mmCIF file of C-alpha atoms in Angstrom:
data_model
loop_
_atom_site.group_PDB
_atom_site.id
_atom_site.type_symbol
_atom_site.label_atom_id
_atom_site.label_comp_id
_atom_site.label_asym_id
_atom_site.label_seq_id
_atom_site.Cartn_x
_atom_site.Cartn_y
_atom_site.Cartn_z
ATOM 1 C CA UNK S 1 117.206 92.657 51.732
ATOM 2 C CA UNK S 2 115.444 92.175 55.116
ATOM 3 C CA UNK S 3 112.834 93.976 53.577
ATOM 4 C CA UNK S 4 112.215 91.702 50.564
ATOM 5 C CA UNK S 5 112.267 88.680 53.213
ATOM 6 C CA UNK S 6 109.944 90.288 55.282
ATOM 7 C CA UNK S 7 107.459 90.919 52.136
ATOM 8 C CA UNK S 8 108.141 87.157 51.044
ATOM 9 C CA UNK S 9 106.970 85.872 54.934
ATOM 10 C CA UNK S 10 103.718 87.882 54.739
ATOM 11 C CA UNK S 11 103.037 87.377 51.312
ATOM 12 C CA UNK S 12 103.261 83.200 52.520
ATOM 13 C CA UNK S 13 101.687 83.689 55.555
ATOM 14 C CA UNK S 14 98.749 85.327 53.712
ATOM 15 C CA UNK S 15 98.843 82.833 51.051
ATOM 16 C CA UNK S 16 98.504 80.459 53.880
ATOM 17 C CA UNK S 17 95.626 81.495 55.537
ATOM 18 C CA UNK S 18 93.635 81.617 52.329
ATOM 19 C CA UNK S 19 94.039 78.194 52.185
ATOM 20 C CA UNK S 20 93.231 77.303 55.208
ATOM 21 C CA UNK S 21 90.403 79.397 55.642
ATOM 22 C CA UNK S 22 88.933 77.818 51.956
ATOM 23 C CA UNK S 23 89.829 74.587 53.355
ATOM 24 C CA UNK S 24 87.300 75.267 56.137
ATOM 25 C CA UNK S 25 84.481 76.223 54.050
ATOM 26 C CA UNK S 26 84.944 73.155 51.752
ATOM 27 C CA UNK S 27 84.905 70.664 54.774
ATOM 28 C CA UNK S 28 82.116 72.825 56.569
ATOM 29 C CA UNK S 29 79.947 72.057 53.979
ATOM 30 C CA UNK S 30 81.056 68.691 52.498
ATOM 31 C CA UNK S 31 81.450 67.613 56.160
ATOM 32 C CA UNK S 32 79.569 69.352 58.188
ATOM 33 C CA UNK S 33 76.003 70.322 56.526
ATOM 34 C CA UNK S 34 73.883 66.645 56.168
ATOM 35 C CA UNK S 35 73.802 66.425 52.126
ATOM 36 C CA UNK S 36 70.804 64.122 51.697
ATOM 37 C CA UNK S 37 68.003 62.512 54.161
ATOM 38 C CA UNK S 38 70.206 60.000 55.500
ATOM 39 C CA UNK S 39 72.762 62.514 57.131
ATOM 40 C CA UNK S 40 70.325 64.051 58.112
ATOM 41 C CA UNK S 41 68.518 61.493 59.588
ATOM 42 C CA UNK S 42 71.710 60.891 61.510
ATOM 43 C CA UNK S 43 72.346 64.469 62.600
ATOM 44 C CA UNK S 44 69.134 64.619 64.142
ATOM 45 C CA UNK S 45 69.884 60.852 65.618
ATOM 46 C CA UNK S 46 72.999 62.280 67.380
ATOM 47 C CA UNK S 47 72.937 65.331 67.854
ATOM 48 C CA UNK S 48 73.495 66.365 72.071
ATOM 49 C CA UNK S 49 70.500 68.215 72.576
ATOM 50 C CA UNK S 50 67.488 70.324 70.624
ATOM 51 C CA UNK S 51 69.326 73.258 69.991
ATOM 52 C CA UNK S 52 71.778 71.251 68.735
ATOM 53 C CA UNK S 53 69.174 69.623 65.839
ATOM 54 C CA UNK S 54 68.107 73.490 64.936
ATOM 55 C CA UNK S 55 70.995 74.089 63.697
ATOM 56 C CA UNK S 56 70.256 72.413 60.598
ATOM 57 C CA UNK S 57 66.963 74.152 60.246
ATOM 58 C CA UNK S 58 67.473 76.759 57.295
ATOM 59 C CA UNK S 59 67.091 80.130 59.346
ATOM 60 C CA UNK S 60 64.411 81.230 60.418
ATOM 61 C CA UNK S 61 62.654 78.004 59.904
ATOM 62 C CA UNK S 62 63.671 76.739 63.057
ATOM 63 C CA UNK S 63 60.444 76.804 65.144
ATOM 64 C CA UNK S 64 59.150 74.239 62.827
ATOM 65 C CA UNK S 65 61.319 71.632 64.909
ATOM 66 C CA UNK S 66 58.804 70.575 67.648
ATOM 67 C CA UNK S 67 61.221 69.437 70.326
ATOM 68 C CA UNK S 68 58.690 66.380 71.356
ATOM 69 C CA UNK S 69 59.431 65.514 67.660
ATOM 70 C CA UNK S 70 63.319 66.141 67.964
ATOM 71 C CA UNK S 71 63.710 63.349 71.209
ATOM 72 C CA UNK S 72 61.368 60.834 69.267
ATOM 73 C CA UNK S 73 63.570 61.094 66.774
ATOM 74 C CA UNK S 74 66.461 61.042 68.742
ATOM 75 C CA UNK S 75 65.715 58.682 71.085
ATOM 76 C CA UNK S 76 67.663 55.315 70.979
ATOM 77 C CA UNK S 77 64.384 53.288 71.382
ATOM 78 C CA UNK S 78 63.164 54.532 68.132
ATOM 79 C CA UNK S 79 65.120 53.381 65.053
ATOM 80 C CA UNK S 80 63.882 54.515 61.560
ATOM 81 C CA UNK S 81 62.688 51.346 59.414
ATOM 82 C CA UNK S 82 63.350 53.533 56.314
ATOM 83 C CA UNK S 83 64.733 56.941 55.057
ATOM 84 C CA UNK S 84 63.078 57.862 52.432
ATOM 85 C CA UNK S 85 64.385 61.050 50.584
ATOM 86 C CA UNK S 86 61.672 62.963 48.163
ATOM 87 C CA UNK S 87 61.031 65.607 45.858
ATOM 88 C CA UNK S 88 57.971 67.387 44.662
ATOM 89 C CA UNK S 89 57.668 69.203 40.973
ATOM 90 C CA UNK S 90 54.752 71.487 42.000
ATOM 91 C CA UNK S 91 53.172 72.728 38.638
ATOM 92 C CA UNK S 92 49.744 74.950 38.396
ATOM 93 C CA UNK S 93 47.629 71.790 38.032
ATOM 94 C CA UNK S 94 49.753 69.225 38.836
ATOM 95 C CA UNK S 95 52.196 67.758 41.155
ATOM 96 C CA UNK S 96 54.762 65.335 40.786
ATOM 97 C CA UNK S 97 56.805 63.406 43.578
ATOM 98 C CA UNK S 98 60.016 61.338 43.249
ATOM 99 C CA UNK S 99 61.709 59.208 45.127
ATOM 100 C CA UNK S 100 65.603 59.631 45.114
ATOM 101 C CA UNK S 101 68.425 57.655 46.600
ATOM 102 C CA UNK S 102 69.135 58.907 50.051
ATOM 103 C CA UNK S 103 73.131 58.471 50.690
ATOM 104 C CA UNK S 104 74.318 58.528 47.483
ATOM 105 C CA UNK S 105 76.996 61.135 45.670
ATOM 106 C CA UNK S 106 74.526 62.382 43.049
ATOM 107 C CA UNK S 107 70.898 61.726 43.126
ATOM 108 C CA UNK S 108 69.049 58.833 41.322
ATOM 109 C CA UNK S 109 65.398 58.788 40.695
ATOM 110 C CA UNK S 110 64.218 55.960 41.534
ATOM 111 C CA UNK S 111 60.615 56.525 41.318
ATOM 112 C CA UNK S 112 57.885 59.186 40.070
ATOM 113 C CA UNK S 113 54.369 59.265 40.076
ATOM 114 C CA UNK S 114 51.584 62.210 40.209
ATOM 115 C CA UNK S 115 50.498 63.043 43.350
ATOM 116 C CA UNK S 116 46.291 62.413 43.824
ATOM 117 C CA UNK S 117 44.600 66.062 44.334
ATOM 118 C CA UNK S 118 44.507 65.505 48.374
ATOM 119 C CA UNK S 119 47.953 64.940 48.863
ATOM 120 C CA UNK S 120 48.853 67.290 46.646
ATOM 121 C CA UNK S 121 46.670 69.781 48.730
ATOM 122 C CA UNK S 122 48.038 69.395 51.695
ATOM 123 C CA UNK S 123 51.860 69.904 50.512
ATOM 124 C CA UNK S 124 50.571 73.205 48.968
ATOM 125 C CA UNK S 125 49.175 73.973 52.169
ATOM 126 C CA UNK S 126 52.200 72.827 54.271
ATOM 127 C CA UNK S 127 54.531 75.031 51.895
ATOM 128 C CA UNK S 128 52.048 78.336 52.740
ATOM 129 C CA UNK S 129 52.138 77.891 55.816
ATOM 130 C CA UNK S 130 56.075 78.150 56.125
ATOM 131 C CA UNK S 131 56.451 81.124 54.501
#
């Protein structure tokens, strides 16, 4: 018998630390991660120190955070007037932008237009250049 209650205390303990340990991974990245531009925008706002802000730089795209960039952006004398959040639809001739809703649960279009050959050119280029 203390056999079978031994077994049972394992098997709950084990049981319990599944849960736990999925509990982490759904608040790391529900909580954690910033979703959209605006928790972002307020990650890189707060964050301690430039290290800090790399963090949520993809790997190995973290040298693209200049740190002169990082304290503008998290200095307390320089508010953003807007977050804009985008996305680009990058086809062989064309390219299309849209702006979505920063901040919200699912994202909204809110606006799309073709990008003119220059600015479209220098996106290609800035995508190159990362990889």
């Amino acid at each position: 018998m203390n056999s079978s209650k031994g077994d049972s205390k394992r098997l709950a303990l084990f049981l319990i630390m599944q849960v736990l340990i999925i509990a982490f991974v759904i608040f790391y990245f529900n909580f954690i991660k910033p979703k959209n531009s605006l928790e972002l925008y307020q990650s890189f706002s707060f964050a301690k120190d430039y290290e800090e802000a790399k963090q949520f730089m993809l790997e190995g795209y973290e040298d693209y955070l200049d740190e002169d960039d990082f304290h503008y952006i998290n200095n307390l004398n320089t508010i953003a007037e807007q977050i804009n959040q985008f996305t680009l639809f990058v086809y062989n001739d064309k390219t299309y932008v849209l702006m979505t809703s920063p901040g919200t649960h699912k994202l909204e279009v809110l606006n799309v237009e073709e990008l003119p050959e220059e600015v479209r050119a220098y996106f290609l280029k800035m995508g190159k250049d990362m990889k």
